[in-house]
mmCIF file of C-alpha atoms in Angstrom:
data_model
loop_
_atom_site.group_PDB
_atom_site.id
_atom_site.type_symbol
_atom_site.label_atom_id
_atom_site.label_comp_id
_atom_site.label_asym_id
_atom_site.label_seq_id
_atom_site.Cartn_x
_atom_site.Cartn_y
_atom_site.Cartn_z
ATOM 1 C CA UNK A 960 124.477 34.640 1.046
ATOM 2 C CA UNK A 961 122.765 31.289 -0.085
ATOM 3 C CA UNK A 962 123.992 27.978 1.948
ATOM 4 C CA UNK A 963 124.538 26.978 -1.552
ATOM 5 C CA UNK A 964 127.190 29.359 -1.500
ATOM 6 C CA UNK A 965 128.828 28.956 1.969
ATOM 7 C CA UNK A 966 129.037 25.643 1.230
ATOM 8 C CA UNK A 967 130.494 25.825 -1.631
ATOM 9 C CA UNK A 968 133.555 27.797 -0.274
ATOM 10 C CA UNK A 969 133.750 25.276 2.956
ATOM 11 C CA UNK A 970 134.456 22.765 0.313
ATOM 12 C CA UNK A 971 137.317 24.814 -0.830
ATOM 13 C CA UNK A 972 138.990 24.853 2.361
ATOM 14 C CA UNK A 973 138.357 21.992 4.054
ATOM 15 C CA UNK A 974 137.117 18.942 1.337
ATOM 16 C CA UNK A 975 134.700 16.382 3.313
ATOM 17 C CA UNK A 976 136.941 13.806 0.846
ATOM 18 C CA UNK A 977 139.644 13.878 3.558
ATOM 19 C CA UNK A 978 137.079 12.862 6.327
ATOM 20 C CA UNK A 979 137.467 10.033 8.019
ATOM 21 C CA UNK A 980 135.093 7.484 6.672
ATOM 22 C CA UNK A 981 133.714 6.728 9.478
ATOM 23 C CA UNK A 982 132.633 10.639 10.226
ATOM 24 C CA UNK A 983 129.564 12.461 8.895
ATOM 25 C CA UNK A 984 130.674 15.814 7.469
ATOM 26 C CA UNK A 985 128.491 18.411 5.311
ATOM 27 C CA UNK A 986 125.282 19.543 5.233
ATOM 28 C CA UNK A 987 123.269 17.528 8.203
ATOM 29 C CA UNK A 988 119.874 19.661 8.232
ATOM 30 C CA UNK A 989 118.678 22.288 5.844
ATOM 31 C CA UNK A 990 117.683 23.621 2.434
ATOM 32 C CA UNK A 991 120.673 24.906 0.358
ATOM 33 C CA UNK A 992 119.294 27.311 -1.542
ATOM 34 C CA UNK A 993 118.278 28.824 1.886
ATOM 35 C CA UNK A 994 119.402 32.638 2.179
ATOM 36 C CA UNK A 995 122.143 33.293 5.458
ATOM 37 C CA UNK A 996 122.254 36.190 7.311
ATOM 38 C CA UNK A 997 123.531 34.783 10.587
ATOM 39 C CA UNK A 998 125.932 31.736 11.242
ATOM 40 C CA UNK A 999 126.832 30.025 15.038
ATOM 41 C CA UNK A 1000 129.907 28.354 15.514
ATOM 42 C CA UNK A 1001 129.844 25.766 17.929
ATOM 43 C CA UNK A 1002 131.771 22.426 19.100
ATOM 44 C CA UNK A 1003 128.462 20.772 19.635
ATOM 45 C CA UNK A 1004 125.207 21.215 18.730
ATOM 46 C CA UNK A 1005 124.406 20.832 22.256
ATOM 47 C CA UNK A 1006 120.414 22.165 23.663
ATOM 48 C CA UNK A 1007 122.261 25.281 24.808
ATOM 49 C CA UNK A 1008 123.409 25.596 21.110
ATOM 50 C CA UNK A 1009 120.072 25.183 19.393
ATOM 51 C CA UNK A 1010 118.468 27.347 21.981
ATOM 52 C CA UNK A 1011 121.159 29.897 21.680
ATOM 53 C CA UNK A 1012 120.568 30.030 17.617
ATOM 54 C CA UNK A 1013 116.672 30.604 18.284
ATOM 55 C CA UNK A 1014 117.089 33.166 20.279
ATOM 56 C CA UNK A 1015 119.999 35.037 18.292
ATOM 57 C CA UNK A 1016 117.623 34.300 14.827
ATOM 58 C CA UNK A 1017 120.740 32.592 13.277
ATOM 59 C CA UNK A 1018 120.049 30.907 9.978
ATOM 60 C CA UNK A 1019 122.834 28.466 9.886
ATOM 61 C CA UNK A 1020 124.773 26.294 12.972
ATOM 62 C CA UNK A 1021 128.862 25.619 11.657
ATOM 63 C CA UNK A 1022 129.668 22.769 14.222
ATOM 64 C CA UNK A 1023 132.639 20.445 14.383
ATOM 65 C CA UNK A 1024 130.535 17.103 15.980
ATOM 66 C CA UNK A 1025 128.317 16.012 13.339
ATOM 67 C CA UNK A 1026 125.022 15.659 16.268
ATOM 68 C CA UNK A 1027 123.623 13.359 13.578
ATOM 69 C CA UNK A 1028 126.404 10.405 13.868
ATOM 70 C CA UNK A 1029 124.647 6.998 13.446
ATOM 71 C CA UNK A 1030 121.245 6.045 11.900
ATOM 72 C CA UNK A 1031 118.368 7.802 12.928
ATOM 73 C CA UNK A 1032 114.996 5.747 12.433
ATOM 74 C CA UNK A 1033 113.016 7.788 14.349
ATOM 75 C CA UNK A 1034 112.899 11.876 14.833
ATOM 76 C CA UNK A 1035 110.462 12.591 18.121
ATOM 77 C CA UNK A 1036 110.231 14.687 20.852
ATOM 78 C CA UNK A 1037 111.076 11.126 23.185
ATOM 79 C CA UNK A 1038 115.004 11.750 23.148
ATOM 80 C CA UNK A 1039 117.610 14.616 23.174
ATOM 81 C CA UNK A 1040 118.267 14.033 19.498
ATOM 82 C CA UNK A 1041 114.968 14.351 18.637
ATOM 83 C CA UNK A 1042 114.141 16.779 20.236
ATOM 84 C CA UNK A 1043 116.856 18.917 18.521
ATOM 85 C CA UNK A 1044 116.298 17.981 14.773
ATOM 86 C CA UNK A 1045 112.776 18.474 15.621
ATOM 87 C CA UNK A 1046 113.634 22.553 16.911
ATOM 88 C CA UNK A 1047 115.906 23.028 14.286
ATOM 89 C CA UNK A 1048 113.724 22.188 11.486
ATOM 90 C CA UNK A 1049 111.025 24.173 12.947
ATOM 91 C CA UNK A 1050 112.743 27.342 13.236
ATOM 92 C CA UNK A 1051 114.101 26.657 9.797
ATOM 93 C CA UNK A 1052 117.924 26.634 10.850
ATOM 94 C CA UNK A 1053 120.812 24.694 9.039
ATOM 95 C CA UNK A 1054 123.393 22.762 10.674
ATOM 96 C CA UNK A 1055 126.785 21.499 8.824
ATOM 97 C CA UNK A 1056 129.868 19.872 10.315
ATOM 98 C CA UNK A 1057 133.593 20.500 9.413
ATOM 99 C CA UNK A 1058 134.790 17.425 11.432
ATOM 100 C CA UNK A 1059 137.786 15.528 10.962
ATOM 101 C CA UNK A 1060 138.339 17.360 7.577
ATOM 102 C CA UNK A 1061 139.255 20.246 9.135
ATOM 103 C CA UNK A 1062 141.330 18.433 12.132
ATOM 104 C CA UNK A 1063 143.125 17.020 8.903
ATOM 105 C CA UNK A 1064 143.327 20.028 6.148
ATOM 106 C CA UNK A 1065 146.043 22.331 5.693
ATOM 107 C CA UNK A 1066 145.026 25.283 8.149
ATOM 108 C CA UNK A 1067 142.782 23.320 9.922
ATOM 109 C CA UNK A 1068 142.499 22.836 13.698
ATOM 110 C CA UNK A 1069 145.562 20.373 14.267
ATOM 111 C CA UNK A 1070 147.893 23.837 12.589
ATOM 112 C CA UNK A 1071 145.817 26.437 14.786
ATOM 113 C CA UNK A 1072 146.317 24.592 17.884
ATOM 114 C CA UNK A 1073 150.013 24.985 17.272
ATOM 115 C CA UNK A 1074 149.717 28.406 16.427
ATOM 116 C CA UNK A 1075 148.138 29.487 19.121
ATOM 117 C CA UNK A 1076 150.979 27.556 21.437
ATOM 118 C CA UNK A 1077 153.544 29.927 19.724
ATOM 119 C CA UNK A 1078 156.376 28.075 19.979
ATOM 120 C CA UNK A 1079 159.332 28.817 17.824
ATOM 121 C CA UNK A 1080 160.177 26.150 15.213
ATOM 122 C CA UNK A 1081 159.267 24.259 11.886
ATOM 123 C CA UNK A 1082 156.009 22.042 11.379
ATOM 124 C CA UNK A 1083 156.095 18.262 9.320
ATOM 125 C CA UNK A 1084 152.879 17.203 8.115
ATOM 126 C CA UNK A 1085 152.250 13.467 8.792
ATOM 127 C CA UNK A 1086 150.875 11.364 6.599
ATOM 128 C CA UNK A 1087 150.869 14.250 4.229
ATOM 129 C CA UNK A 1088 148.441 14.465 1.297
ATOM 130 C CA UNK A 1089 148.068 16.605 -2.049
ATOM 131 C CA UNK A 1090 145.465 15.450 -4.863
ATOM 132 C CA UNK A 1091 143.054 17.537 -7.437
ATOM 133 C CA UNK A 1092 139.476 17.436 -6.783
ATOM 134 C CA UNK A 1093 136.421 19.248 -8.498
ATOM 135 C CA UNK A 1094 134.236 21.629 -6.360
ATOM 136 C CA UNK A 1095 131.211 20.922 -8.031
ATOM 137 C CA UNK A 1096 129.531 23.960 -6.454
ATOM 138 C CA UNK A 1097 132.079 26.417 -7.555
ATOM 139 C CA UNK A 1098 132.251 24.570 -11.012
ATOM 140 C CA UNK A 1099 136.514 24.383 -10.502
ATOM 141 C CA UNK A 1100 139.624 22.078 -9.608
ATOM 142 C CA UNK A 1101 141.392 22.776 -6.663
ATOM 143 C CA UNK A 1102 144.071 21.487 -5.148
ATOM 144 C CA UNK A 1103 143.175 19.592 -1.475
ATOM 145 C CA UNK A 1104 146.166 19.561 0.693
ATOM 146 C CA UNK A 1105 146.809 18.265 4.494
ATOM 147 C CA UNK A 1106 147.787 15.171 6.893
ATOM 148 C CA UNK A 1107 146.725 12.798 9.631
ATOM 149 C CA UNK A 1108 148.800 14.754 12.275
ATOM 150 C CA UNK A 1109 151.395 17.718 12.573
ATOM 151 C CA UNK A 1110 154.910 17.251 14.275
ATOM 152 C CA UNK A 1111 156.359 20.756 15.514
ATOM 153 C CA UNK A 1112 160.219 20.603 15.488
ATOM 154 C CA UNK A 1113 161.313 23.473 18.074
ATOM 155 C CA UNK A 1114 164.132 25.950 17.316
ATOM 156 C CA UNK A 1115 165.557 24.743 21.124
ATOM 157 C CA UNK A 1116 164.755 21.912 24.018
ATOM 158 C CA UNK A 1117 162.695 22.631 26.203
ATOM 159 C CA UNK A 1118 161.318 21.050 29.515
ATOM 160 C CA UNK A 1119 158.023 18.633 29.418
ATOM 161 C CA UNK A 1120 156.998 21.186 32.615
ATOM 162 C CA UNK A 1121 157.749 24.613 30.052
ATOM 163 C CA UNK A 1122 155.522 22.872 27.340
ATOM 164 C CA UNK A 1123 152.719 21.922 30.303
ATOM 165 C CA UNK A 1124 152.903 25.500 31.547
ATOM 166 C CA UNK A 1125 152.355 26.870 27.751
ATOM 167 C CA UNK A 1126 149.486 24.573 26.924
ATOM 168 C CA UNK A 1127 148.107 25.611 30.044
ATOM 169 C CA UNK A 1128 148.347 29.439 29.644
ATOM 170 C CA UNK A 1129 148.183 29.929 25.587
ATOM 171 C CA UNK A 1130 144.617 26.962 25.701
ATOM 172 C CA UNK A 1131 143.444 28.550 28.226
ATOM 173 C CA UNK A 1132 143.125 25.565 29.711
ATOM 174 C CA UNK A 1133 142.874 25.360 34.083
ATOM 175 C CA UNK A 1134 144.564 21.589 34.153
ATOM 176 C CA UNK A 1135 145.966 18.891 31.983
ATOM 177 C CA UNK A 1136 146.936 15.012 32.852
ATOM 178 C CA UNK A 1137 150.736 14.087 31.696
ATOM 179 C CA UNK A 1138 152.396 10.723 31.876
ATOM 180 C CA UNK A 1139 156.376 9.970 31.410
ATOM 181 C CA UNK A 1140 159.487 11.592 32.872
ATOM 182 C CA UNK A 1141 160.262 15.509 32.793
ATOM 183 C CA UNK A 1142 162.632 15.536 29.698
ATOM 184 C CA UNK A 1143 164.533 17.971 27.226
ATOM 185 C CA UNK A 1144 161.728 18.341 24.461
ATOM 186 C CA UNK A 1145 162.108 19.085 20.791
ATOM 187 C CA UNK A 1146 159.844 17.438 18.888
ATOM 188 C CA UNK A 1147 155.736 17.763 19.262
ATOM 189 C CA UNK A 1148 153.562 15.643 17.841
ATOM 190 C CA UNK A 1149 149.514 16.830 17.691
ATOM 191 C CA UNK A 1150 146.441 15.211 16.533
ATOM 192 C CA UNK A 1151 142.909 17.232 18.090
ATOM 193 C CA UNK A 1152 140.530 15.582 19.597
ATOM 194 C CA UNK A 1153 140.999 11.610 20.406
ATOM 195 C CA UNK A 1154 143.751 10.643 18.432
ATOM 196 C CA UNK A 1155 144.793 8.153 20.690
ATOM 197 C CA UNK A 1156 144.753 5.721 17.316
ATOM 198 C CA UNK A 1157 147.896 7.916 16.113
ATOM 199 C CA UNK A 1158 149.957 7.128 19.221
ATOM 200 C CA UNK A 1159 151.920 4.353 17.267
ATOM 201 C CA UNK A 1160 151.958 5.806 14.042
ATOM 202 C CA UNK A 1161 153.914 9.276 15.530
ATOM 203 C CA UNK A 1162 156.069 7.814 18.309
ATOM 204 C CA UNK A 1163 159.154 6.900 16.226
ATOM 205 C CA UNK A 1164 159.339 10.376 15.226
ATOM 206 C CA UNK A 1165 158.865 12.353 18.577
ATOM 207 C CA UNK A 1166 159.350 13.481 21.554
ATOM 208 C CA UNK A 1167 155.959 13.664 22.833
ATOM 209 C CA UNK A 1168 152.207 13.703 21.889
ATOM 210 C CA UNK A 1169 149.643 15.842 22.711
ATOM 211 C CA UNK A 1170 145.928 14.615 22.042
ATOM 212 C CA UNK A 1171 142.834 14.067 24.270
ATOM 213 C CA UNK A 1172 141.154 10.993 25.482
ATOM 214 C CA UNK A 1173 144.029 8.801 26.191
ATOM 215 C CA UNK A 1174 144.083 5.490 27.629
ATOM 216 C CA UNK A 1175 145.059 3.407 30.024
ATOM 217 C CA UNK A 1176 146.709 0.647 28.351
ATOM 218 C CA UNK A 1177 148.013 2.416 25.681
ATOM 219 C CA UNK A 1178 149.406 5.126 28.081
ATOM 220 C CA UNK A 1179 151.682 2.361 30.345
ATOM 221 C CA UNK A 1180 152.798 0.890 27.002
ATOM 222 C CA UNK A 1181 153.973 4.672 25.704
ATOM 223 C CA UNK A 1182 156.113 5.266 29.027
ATOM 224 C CA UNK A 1183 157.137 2.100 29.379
ATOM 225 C CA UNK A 1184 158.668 2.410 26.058
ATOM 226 C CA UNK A 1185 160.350 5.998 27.317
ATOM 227 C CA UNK A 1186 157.336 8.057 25.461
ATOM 228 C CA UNK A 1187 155.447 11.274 26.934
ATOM 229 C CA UNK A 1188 151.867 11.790 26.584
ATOM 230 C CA UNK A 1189 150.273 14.950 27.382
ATOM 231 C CA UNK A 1190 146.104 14.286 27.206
ATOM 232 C CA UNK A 1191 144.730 17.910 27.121
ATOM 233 C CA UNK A 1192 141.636 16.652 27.263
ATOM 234 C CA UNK A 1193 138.881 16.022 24.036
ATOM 235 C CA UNK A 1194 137.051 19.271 25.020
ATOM 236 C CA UNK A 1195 140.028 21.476 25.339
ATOM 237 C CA UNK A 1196 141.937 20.316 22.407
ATOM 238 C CA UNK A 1197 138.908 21.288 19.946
ATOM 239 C CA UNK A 1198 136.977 24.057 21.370
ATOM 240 C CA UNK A 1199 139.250 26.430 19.564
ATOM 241 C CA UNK A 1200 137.274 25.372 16.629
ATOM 242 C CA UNK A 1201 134.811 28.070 16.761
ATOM 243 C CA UNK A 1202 137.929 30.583 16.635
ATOM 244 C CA UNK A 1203 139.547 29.182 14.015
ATOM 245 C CA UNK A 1204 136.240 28.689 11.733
ATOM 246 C CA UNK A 1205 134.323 31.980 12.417
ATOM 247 C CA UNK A 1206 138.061 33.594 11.019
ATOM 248 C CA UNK A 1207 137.896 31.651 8.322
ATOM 249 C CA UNK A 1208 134.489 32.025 7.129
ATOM 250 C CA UNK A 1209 134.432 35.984 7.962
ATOM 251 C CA UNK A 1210 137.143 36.067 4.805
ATOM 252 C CA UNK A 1211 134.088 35.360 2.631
ATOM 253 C CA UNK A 1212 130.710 35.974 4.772
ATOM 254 C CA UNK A 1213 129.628 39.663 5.056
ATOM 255 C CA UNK A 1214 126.703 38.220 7.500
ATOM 256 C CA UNK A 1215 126.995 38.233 11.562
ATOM 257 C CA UNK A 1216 128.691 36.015 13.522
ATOM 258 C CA UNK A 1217 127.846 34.301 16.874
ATOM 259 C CA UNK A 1218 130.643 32.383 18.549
ATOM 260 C CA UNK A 1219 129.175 29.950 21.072
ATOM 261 C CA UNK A 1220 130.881 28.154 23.558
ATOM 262 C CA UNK A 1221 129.469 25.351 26.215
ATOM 263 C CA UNK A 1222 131.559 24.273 29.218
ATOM 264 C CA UNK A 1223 134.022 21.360 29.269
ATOM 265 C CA UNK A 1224 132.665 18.169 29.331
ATOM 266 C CA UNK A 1225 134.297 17.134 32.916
ATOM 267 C CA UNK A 1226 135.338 19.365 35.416
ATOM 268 C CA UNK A 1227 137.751 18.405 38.532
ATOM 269 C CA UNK A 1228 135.929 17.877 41.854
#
């Protein structure tokens, strides 16, 4: 399938317009017209995952962190980054990132993550959007759908430990960090990733938030206003990305797959 192609439907389901505009989404490295037989999923093109790809003869890399964020005005062998444009170029791989666009689009990450928690009850899109836009690789208008955030309203309360204890066990995730009182629970909000930002914006409207990469400052200021944070960590809130990605694309890529995961980020000592 050309990259053309692949692209082409990744535009369908998860339009770079609804980015961030800070991010870098798209097409990073590579030649579109490029022919794909093999695609790696990954949460960062980290060394492992560039190595990994070599190895496995993949053709394209599907990562959520764009690895080209800022300005690059040099590419050498004298730094990581480097190093890593400089490997994937030469072994003639591509590399696009579904970042914040999929965190934000309808069926993206922020919905799988409460999916895979399985808890019974209704989701609210916040900050909802819905416009037209033109896939100008497909040569149609579709309609682009999705919010800032999700807020799961629960058919029944539940205790801030029950909702600790399924993170913990549906993630797969060995430990998260908490802060507030052990409450009756009915309302979730969720933003992947660090959505600290989106503390202020959801709190009116919950009972707690789950995100990663929460603060100090912002964290006293949340319980000291009667809030609950969970922080299941940047890593652990995302990684599920690969999951969620390599079932989406398989719905229109005949090719292989290789699902590649690195380990978290910070580990308890």
């Amino acid at each position: 399938m050309l990259l053309r192609n692949i692209i082409g439907e990744l535009y369908s389901l998860y339009n770079p317009k609804i980015a961030e505009n800070w991010d870098n989404v798209g097409l990073l490295v590579g030649n579109k017209e490029a022919e794909i037989k093999k695609i790696l999923f990954c949460l960062d093109v980290t060394e492992k995952a560039v190595e990994r790809a070599i190895e496995e003869k993949v053709d394209l890399i599907i990562s959520h962190h764009p690895f080209i964020f800022n300005g690059m005005k040099r590419i050498t062998d004298e730094d990581i980054h480097g190093r890593k444009v400089l490997r994937l170029i030469e072994n003639k791989i591509a590399v696009y990132s579904g970042h914040t666009n999929v965190d934000f689009g309808l069926n993206g990450l922020n919905d799988f993550i409460l999916y895979k928690l399985n808890l019974e009850g209704r989701v609210e899109i916040h900050n909802e959007f819905e416009f037209d836009d033109y896939n100008h690789i497909k040569h149609i208008n579709e309609k682009v759908q999705g919010g800032r955030g999700r807020i799961k309203i629960l058919n029944r309360e539940i205790e801030l430990k029950e909702l600790i204890n399924v993170i913990k066990s549906n993630l797969g995730i060995p430990f998260i960090r908490y802060a507030g009182a052990d409450r009756k629970i009915k309302r979730i909000g969720i933003v992947v990733g660090g959505g600290s930002s989106f503390v202020h914006e959801l709190k009116e409207k919950i009972d707690v938030f789950l995100t990663g990469d929460l603060r100090h400052h912002e964290s006293l200021d949340t319980i000291e206003e009667g809030g609950i944070l969970v922080d299941i960590g940047h890593y652990e809130s995302e990684y599920l990305f690969v999951e969620l990605m390599a079932m989406q694309v398989s719905q229109f890529f005949n090719g292989e797959i290789v699902k590649h995961f690195d380990e978290a980020v910070f580990k308890l000592g």
